[in-house]
Each structure stands twice: as structure tokens, then as C-alpha cells.
CSV table of C-alpha atoms in Angstrom, one decimal:
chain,number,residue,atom,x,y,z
A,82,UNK,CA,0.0,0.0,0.0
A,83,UNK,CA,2.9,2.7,0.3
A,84,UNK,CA,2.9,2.3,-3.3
A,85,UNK,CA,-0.5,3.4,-3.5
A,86,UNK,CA,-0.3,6.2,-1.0
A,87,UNK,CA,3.1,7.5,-2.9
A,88,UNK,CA,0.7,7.6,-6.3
A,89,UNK,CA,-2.0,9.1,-4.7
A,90,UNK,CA,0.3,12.2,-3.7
A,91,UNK,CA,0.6,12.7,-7.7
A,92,UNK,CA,-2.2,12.5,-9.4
A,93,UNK,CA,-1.2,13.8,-12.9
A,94,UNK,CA,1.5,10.8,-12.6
A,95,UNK,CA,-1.0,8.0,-12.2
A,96,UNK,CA,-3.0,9.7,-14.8
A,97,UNK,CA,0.0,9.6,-16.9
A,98,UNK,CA,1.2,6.2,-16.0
A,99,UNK,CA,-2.2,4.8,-17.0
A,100,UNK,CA,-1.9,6.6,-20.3
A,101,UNK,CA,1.7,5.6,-20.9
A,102,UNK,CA,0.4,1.6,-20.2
A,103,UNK,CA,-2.5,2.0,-22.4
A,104,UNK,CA,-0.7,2.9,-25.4
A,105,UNK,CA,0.8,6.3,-25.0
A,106,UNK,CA,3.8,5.3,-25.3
A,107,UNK,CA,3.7,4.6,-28.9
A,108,UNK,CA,3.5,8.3,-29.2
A,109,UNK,CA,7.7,8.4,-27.8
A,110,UNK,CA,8.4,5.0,-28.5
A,111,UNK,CA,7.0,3.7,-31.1
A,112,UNK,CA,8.4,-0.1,-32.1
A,113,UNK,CA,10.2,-1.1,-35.1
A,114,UNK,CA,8.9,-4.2,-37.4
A,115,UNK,CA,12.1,-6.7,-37.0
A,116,UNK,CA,10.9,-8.3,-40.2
A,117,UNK,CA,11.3,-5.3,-42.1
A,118,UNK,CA,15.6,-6.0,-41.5
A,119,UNK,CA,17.9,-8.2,-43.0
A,120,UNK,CA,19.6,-10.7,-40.8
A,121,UNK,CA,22.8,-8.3,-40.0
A,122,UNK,CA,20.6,-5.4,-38.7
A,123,UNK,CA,18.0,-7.6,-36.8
A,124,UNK,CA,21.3,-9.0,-35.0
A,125,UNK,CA,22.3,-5.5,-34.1
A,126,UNK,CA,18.7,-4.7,-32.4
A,127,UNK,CA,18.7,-7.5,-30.8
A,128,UNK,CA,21.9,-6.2,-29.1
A,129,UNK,CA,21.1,-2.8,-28.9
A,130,UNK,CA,17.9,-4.3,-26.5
A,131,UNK,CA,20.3,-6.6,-24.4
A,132,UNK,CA,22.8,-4.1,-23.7
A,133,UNK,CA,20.6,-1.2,-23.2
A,134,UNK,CA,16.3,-1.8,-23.1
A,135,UNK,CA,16.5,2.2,-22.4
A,136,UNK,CA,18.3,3.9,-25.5
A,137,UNK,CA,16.9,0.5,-27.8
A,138,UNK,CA,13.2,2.6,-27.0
A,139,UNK,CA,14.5,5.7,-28.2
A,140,UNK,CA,16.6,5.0,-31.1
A,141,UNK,CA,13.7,2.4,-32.7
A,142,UNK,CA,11.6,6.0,-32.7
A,143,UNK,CA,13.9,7.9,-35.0
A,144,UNK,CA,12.9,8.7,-38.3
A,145,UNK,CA,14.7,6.6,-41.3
A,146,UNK,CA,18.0,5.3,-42.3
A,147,UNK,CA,19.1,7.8,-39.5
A,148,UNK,CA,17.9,4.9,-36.6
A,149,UNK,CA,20.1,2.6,-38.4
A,150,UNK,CA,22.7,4.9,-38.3
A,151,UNK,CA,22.4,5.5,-34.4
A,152,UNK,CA,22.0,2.1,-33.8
A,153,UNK,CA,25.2,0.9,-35.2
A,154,UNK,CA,26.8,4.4,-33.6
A,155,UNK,CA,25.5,2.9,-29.9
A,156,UNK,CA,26.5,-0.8,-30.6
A,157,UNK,CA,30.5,1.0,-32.0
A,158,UNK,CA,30.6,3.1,-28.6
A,159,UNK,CA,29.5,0.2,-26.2
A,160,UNK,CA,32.0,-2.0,-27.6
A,161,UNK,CA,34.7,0.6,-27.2
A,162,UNK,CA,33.2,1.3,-23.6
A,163,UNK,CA,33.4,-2.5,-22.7
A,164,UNK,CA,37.0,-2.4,-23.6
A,165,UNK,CA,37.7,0.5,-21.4
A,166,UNK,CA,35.6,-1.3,-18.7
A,167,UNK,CA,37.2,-4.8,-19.1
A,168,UNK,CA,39.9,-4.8,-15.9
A,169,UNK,CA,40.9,-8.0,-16.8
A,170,UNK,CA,42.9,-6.5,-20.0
A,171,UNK,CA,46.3,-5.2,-19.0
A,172,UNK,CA,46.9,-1.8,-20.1
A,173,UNK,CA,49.9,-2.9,-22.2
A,174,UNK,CA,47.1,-4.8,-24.4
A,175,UNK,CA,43.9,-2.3,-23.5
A,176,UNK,CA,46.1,1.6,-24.4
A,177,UNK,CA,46.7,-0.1,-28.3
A,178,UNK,CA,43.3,-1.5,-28.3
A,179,UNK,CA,41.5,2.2,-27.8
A,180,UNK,CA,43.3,4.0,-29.9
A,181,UNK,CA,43.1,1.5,-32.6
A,182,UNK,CA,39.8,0.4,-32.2
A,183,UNK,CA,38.5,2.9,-35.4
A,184,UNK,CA,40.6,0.9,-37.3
A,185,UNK,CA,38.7,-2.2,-36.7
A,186,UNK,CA,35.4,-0.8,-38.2
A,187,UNK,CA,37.3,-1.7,-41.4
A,188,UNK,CA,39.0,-5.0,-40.4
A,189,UNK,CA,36.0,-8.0,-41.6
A,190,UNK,CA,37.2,-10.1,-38.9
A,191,UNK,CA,38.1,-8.4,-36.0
A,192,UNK,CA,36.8,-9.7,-33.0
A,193,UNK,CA,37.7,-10.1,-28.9
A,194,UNK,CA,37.3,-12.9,-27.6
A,195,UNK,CA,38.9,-12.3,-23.7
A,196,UNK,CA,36.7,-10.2,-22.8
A,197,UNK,CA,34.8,-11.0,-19.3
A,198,UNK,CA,32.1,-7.9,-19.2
A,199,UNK,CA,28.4,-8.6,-18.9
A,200,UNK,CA,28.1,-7.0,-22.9
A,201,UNK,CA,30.9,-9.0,-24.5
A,202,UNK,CA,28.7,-10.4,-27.5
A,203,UNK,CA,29.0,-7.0,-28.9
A,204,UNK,CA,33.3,-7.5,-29.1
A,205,UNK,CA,32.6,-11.3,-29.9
A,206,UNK,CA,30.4,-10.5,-32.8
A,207,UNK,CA,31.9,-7.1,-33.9
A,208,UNK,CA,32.3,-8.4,-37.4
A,209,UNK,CA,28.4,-8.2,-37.7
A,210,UNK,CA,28.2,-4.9,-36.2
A,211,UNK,CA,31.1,-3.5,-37.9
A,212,UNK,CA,30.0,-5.2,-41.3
A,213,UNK,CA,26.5,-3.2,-40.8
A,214,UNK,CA,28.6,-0.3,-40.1
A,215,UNK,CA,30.1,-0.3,-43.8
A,216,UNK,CA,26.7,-0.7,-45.1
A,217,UNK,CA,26.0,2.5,-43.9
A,218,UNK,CA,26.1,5.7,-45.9
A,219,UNK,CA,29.8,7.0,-46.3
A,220,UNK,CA,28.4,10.1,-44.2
A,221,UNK,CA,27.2,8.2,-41.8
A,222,UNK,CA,30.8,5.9,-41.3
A,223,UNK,CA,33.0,9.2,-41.4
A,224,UNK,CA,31.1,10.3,-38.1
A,225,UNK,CA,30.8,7.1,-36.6
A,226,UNK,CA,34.8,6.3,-36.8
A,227,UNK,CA,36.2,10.0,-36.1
A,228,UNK,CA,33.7,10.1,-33.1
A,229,UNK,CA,35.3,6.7,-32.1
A,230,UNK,CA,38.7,7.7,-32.7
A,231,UNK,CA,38.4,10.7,-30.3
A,232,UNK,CA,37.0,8.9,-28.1
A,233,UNK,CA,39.3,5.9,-27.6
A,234,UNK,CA,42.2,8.8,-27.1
A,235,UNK,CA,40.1,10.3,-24.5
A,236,UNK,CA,39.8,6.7,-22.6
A,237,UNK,CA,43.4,6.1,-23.0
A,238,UNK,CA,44.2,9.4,-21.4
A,239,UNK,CA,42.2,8.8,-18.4
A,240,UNK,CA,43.1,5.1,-17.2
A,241,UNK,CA,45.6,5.6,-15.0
A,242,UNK,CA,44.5,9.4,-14.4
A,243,UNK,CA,41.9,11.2,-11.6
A,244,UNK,CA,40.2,14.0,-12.3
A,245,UNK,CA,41.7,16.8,-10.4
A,246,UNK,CA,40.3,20.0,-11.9
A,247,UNK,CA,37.0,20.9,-13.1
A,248,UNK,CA,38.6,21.7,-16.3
A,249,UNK,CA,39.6,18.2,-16.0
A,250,UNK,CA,36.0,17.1,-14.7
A,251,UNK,CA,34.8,18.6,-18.2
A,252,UNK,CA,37.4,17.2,-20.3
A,253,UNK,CA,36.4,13.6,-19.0
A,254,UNK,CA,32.9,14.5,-19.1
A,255,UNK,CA,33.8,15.9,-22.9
A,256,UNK,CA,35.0,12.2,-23.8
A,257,UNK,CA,32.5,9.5,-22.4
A,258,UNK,CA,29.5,12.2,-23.4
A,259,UNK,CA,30.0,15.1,-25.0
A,260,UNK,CA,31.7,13.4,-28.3
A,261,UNK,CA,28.6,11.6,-28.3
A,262,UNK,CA,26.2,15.1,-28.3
A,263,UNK,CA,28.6,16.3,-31.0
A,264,UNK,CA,28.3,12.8,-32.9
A,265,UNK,CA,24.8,12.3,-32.7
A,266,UNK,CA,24.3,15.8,-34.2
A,267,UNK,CA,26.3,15.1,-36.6
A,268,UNK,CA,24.5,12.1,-37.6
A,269,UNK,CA,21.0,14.4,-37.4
A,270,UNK,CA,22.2,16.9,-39.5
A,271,UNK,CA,24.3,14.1,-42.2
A,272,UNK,CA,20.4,12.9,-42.4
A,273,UNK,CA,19.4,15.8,-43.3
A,274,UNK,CA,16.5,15.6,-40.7
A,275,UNK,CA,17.9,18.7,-39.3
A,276,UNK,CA,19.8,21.5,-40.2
A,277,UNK,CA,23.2,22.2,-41.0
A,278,UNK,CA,23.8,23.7,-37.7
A,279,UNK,CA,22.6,21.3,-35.3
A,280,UNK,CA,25.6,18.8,-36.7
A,281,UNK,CA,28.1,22.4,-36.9
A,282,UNK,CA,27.8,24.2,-33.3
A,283,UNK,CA,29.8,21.5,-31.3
A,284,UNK,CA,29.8,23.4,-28.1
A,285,UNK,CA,26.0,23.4,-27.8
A,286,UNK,CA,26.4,19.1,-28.5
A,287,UNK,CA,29.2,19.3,-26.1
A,288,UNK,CA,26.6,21.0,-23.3
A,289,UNK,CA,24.4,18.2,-23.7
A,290,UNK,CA,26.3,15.4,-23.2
A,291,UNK,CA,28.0,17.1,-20.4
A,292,UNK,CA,24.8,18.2,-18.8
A,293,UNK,CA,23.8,14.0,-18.5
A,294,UNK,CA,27.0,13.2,-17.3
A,295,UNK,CA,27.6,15.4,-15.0
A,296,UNK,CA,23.9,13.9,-13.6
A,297,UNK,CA,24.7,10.8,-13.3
A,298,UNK,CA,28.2,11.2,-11.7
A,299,UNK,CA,26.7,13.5,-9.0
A,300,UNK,CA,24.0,10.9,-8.4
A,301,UNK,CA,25.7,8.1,-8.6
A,302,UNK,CA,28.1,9.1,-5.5
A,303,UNK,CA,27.6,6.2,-3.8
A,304,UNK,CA,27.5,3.4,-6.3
A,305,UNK,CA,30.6,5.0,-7.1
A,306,UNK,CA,32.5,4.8,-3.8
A,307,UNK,CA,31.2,1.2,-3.5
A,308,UNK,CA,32.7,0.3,-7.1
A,309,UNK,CA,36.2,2.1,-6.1
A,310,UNK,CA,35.6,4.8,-8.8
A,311,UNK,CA,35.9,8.2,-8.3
A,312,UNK,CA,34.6,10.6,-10.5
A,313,UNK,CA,33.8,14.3,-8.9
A,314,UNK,CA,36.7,16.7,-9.6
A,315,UNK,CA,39.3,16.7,-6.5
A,316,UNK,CA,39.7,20.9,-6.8
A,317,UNK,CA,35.9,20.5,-5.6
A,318,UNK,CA,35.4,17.9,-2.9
A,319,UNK,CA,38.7,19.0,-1.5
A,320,UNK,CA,37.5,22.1,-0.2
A,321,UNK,CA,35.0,20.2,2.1
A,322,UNK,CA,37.3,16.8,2.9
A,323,UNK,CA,40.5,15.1,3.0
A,324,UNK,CA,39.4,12.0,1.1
A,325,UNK,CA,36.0,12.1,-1.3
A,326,UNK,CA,35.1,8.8,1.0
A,327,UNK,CA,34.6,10.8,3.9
A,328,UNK,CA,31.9,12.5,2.6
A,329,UNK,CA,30.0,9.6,2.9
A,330,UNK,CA,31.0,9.5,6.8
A,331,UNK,CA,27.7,10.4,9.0
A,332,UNK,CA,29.6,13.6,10.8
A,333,UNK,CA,30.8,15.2,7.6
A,334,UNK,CA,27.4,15.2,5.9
A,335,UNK,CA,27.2,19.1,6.3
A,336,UNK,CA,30.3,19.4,4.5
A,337,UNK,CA,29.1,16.8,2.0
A,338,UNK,CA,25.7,18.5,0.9
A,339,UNK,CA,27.9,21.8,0.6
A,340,UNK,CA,29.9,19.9,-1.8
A,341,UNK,CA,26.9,18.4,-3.7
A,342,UNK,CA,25.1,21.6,-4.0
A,343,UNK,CA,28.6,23.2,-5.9
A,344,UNK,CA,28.7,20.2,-8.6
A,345,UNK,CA,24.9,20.8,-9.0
A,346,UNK,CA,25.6,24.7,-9.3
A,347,UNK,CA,28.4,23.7,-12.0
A,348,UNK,CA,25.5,21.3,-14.2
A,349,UNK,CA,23.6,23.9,-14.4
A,350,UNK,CA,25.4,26.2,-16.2
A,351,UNK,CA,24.7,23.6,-19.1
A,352,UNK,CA,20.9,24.3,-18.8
A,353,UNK,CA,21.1,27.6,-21.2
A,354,UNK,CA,22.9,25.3,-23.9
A,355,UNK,CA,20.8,23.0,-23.8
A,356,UNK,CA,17.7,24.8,-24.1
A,357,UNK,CA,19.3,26.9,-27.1
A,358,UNK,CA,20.0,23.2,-28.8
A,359,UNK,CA,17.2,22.0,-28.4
A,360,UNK,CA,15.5,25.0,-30.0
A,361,UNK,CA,16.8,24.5,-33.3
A,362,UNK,CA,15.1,21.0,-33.8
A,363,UNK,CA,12.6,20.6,-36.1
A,364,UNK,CA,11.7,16.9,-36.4
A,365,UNK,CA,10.0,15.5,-33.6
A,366,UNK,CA,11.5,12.1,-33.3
A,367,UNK,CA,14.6,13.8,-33.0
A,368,UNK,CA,13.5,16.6,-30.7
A,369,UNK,CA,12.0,13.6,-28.8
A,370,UNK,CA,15.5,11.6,-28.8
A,371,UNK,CA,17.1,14.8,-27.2
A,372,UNK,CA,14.7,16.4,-25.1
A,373,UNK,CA,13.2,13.1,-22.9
A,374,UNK,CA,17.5,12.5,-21.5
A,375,UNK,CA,17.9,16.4,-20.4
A,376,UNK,CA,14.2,16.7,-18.2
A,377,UNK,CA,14.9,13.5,-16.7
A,378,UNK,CA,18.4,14.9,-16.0
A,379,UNK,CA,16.9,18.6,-14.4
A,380,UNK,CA,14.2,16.2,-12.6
A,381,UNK,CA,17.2,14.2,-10.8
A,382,UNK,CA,19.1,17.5,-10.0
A,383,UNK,CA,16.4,18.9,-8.2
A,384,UNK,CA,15.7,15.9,-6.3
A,385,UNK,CA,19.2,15.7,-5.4
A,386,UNK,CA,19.9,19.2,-4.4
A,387,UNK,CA,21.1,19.4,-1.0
A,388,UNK,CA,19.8,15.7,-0.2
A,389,UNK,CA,21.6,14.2,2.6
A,390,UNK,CA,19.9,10.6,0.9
A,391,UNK,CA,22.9,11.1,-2.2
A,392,UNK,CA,25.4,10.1,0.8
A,393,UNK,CA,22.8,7.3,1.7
A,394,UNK,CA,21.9,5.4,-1.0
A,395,UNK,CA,20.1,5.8,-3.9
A,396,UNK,CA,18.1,8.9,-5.5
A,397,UNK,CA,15.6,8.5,-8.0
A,398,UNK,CA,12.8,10.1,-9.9
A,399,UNK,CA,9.1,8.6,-9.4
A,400,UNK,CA,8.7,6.1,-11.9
A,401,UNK,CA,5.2,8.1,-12.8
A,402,UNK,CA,6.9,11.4,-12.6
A,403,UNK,CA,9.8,10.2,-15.4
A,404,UNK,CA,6.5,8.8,-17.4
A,405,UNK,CA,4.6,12.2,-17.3
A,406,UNK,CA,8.1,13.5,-18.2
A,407,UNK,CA,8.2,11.2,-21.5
A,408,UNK,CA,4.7,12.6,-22.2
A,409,UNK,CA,5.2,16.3,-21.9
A,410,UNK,CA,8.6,16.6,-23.4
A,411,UNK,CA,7.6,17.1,-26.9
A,412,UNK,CA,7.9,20.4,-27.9
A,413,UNK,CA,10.4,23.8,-26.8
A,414,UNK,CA,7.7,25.8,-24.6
A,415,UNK,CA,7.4,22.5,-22.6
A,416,UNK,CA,10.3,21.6,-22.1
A,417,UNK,CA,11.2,25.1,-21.2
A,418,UNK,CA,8.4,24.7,-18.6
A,419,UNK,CA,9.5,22.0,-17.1
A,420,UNK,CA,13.3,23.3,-16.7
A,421,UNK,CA,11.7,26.1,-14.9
A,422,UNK,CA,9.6,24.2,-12.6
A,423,UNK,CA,12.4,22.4,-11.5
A,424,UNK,CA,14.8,25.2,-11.3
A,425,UNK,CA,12.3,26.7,-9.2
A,426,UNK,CA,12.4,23.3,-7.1
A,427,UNK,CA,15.9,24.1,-6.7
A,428,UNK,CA,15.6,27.8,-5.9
A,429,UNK,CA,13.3,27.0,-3.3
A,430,UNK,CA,15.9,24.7,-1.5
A,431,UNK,CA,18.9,27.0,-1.8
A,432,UNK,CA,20.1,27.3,2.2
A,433,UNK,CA,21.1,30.4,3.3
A,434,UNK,CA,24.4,29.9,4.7
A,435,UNK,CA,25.3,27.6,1.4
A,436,UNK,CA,28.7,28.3,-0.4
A,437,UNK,CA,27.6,28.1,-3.7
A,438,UNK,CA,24.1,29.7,-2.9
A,439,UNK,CA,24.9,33.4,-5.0
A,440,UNK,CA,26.5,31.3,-7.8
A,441,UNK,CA,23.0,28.8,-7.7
A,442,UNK,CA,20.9,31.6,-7.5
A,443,UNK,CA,22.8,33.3,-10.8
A,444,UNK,CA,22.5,30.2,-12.7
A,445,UNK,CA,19.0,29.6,-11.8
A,446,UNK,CA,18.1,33.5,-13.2
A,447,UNK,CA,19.9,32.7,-16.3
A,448,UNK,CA,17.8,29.7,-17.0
A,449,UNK,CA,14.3,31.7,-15.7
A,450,UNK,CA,14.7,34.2,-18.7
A,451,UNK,CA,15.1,31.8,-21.0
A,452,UNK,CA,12.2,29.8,-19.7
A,453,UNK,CA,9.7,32.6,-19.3
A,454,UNK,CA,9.5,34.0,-22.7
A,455,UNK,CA,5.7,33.4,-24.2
A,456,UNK,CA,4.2,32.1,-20.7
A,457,UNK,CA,5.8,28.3,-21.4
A,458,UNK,CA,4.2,26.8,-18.5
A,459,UNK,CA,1.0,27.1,-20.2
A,460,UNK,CA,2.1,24.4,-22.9
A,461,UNK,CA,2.4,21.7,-20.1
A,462,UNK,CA,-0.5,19.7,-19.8
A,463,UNK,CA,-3.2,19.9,-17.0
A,464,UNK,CA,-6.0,18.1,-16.4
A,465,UNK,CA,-9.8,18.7,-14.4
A,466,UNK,CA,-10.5,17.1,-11.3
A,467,UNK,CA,-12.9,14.8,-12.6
A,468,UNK,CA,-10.1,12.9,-14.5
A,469,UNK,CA,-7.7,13.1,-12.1
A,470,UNK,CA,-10.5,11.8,-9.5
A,471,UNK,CA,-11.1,8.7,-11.9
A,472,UNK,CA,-7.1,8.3,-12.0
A,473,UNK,CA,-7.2,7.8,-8.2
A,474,UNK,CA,-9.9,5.4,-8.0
A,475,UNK,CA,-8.1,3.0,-11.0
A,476,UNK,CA,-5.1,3.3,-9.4
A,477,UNK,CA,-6.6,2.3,-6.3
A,478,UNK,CA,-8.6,-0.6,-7.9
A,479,UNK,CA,-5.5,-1.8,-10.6
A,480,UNK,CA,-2.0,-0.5,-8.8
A,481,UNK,CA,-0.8,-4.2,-7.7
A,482,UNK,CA,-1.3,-4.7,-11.7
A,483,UNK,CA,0.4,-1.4,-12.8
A,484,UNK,CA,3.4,-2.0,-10.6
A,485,UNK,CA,4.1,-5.3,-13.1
A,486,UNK,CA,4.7,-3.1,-16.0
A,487,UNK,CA,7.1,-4.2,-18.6
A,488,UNK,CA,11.0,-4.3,-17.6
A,489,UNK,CA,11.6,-2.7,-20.4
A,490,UNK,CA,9.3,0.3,-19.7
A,491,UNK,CA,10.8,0.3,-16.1
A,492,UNK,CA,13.7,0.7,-17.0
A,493,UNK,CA,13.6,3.5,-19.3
A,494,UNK,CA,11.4,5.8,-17.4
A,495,UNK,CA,13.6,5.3,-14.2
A,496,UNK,CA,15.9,8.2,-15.2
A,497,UNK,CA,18.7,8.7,-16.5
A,498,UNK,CA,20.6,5.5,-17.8
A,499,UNK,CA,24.2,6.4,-18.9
């Protein structure tokens, strides 16, 4: 029953998760006919939906040869990210391997078979992923490889390396993301779906990618700490400890929401860039593809904002709230809206005494004047009390049912994967 009572606190969100279950999601993630593919490409979904259930939503709802394209682009970048993951490969064999591993998009028969990661099949059967790869359109394969290139480099650079500096922080952040912002772009404006610009203005691609990143590394604190990783920039948590493990320590929590509330601060300042990006998208499936990623990513911020719970364990959005998200997320004005409702989350929070709190509350006026313009919070969706009412009492009647919904649904809508 705490289910219950949680959803009955929300009522747009079981009005929305009722929607999403009874077919609204088709509208965001519509599916793809697998016997419309040859054999090659149908292997390459079937990948795409083992390694990630989340981004295989997404991508199957781009328009055209341009899914294809991303597909193979994700299945290229999570074999390269497997590598880097892989612990068991020394770096004497691992360095070569990432800066090479371009190369093998044009090698038939390349293939790794060492590898003991959960998503190996995509290194043991690279020859059908890279063999797709070619049968893309030469536009498509120049983005794909240089993107892959750049990125191998990046990996390479950081193995043995901590990120000291936020310049650092961003230059990580800038390799594991933000070449893939500027590479999807790419790949939206090489379809032609969108303009020239979109694929040109790298620094706006860069923001995006940065802007998840940086999410999910200030979320994921904790998993973090327990994996041995470290990933917030030392010239930060230094200022409020002598290890960044401390932070997790019950008497420095003070010093640890301080912290917190700075690397949120520094995310933030993505929030104009991304806004400006995703203003210059015309087709929806696209728009979609961006937009659904950077409210879940503003959604999690706010929750996380000077949350003693992100030293804890773990934060996360309500599954109906990430659903209502999906919904809403379809056009500028609302996603404008919705940064602004959460900024305003945030605003609300700011303590007093907080280090960071001018620098917050600059950020956060930055993003309000780009957000009001036109009255965007009109464009949201609201809906009358009698539908909301007959929410409640289905939810009440069905929500042992609803709290069975699909694992692949689940795990989309929970916020924020990679």
C-alpha cells in the first residue's frame, strides 16, 4: 500500500502512467517491425535491446536510415566502452586496443574474444556490427569512426588518471558524453533531418552530453564509492574533505551536501545550452531523442539538491513522474516549462548559509529568462479534477497490476541511464 499512497500524492502521474500503459507510449516509443531488416541489422537490435532496453526505446523512434545509423553508432561506442571497462585486459594490451579500435570498423574479422564484461557479445560479434557499419552511408561511417577515434584517445588518457580540476571534470565529461552530443548531431544533421547547424555548433552538442554526465556522476556518488571509482573533480570535494570517501562518513554530511550543492551549481550552467540546442530541432522524433534524456536529467538535479539521501543510498525520480516527463517533453515551450519548474524546485531549496548559494541563485536566473518568454508553463498539460479523480480510483482498484509493467518500460522511465 505505500505504493499506493506514494501515487495518490501525484495525481497527474497516475493519470500519466495509465496513459503511458495503455498505449501512449507509442506516441515516444514507437516499435520497429524486426521483419522489415535483414539478418545483419535484426542481429544488431537485438543487441542494442540486451545491452541497453532504455536507448533501444528511443533510437527504434527515429525517423529513417538515421535509426540505423544511431543504432550501429551505440553498438560501435559500447563495444569501445566495454573495452575500457574490461579490468581483466592489462593496459599494455587495453592503451593499443582504444586507440586503434577505429581501425577495426574496417578489419571483416576483428573480434575479442577475452573479454569477461556482462556485454561481451558486442566485441565477440563485432564483425556483424562493424559489417553493418560499412553498409551505412559514407556520411554516416566518417562520423561514426572519427567520433570513435576521439574517443578511444580520451579513454586512453584517463586510465591511470583522476580528475583533479574541473577543467579536468569537463574534459572527462567531454569524452564519455559530450563526443557523443557532438556525434549524434552530426549524424541528425548528415540525415538531413535537421539543419546544417545542429551537426556544426559542437559546443552546444558538447553541453548536452555534459549536462547528463555530470547527472549521473553527482548521483551516482555512492554506487561509485562502492565500485572504487571516483569521479567528482578533487579541486571540488577537497575544499570540504581530505578523502572524497569521507563525505560519505555520517559527521561530515554538512560538508558533503555543501559539496553536492557546488557540482549541481556547475551542471547547471549547461541548462542555457541545452535549451538553445534543443530550439533548433525541427523533427519530432529527434526533438524527442534529445529532449526526454535532459528533463529527466533537471528532474534528478532537483531531487538531489542538498539531499543528505545522495550520501545514503540511492536517489531516484518517481517512476510516474519520469512517465509524465516522456509525455510532456515534446515540444520547446514545454520543455522550457519543465526546466523552470524544476529550477524553481531548486531555488526553493537554496540554504542560506550555502557556499555556492549566490552562484546557484545566478545560474538559476539565467535559465528563468530563458524559460519565461511566451508564458511556457502554459504548454504543459493539465488536467480537471474529474479525470484526475477517476485516476485515483483506478489506481486504487488496478495498482498491484500497474506495478508489473514491462522491464523494459521500467527501465527507461527510471531516469537517466548512462
Amino acid at each position: 500500500m505505500e505504493l499506493l499512497r506514494k501515487w495518490l500524492g501525484h495525481p497527474e502521474d497516475i493519470y500519466n502512467l495509465l496513459r503511458f500503459k495503455m498505449g501512449g507510449y507509442r506516441a515516444v516509443m514507437p516499435r520497429i517491425d524486426p521483419d522489415s531488416l535483414g539478418r545483419g541489422l535484426r542481429t544488431c537490435y537485438r543487441y542494442l535491446n540486451q545491452t541497453s532496453r532504455s536507448f533501444a526505446a528511443v533510437i527504434q523512434a527515429l525517423d529513417g536510415e538515421l535509426r540505423h545509423a544511431v543504432c550501429i553508432f551505440y553498438l560501435v561506442l559500447r563495444a569501445l566502452d566495454t573495452i575500457e571497462d574490461d579490468m581483466t585486459i592489462t593496459l599494455d594490451v587495453k592503451v593499443p586496443m582504444l586507440h586503434e579500435f577505429h581501425s577495426y570498423l574496417y578489419q571483416p574479422e576483428w573480434k575479442y574474444m577475452e573479454s569477461k564484461e556482462k556485454d561481451r557479445q558486442v566485441l565477440e560479434d563485432f564483425p556483424t556490427i562493424s559489417m553493418e557499419f560499412r553498409n551505412l552511408s559514407k556520411v554516416y561511417q566518417d562520423v561514426i569512426s572519427d567520433i570513435c577515434h576521439k574517443m578511444g584517445v580520451g579513454m586512453a588518457e584517463f586510465l591511470e588518471k583522476k580528475v583533479d580540476s574541473q577543467h579536468e571534470w569537463d574534459k572527462y565529461c567531454h569524452y564519455v558524453a559530450g563526443l557523443v552530443g557532438i556525434g549524434l548531431s552530426r549524424l541528425f544533421s548528415a540525415s538531413e533531418l535537421e539543419d546544417p547547424i545542429v551537426g556544426q555548433d559542437t559546443e552546444l552538442a558538447n553541453s548536452m552530453g555534459l549536462f547528463l554526465q555530470k547527472t549521473n556522476i553527482i548521483r551516482d556518488y555512492l554506487e561509485d564509492q562502492l565500485e572504487g571509482r571516483e569521479f567528482w573533480p578533487r579541486e571540488v570535494w577537497s575544499r570540504y574533505a581530505k578523502k572524497l570517501s569521507d563525505l560519505a562518513k555520517p559527521e561530515n554530511i554538512d560538508m558533503a551536501v555543501q559539496c553536492l550543492n557546488e557540482l549541481i551549481t556547475n551542471a547547471l550552467h549547461h541548462v542555457p545550452d541545452v535549451l538553445t540546442y534543443l530550439s533548433r530541432l525541427k523533427n519530432q522524433s529527434v526533438f524527442n531523442f534529445c529532449a526526454i534524456p535532459q528533463v529527466m536529467a533537471i528532474a534528478t538535479l532537483a531531487a538531489c539538491y542538498n539531499n543528505k539521501q545522495v550520501f545514503r543510498g540511492v536517489v531516484k525520480i518517481r517512476k510516474g513522474q519520469a512517465v509524465t516527463l516522456m509525455m510532456d517533453a515534446t515540444n520547446i515551450q514545454a520543455v522550457k516549462a519543465i526546466m523552470y519548474q524544476y529550477v524553481e524546485e531548486i531555488y526553493q531549496k537554496i540554504p542560506s548559509a550555502d557556499p555556492s548559494s549566490n552562484k546557484t541563485q545566478q545560474v538559476i536566473a539565467s535559465i528563468r529568462a530563458m524559460s519565461l518568454p511566451g508564458s511556457p508553463m502554459a504548454s504543459r498539460h493539465h488536467y480537471s479534477p474529474i479525470y484526475l479523480s477517476c485516476a485515483m480510483l483506478l489506481a486504487a482498484l488496478s495498482w498491484q497490476y500497474l506495478s508489473t509493467i514491462s522491464k523494459a518500460t521500467e527501465e527507461y522511465v527510471q531516469a537517466g541511464e548512462n
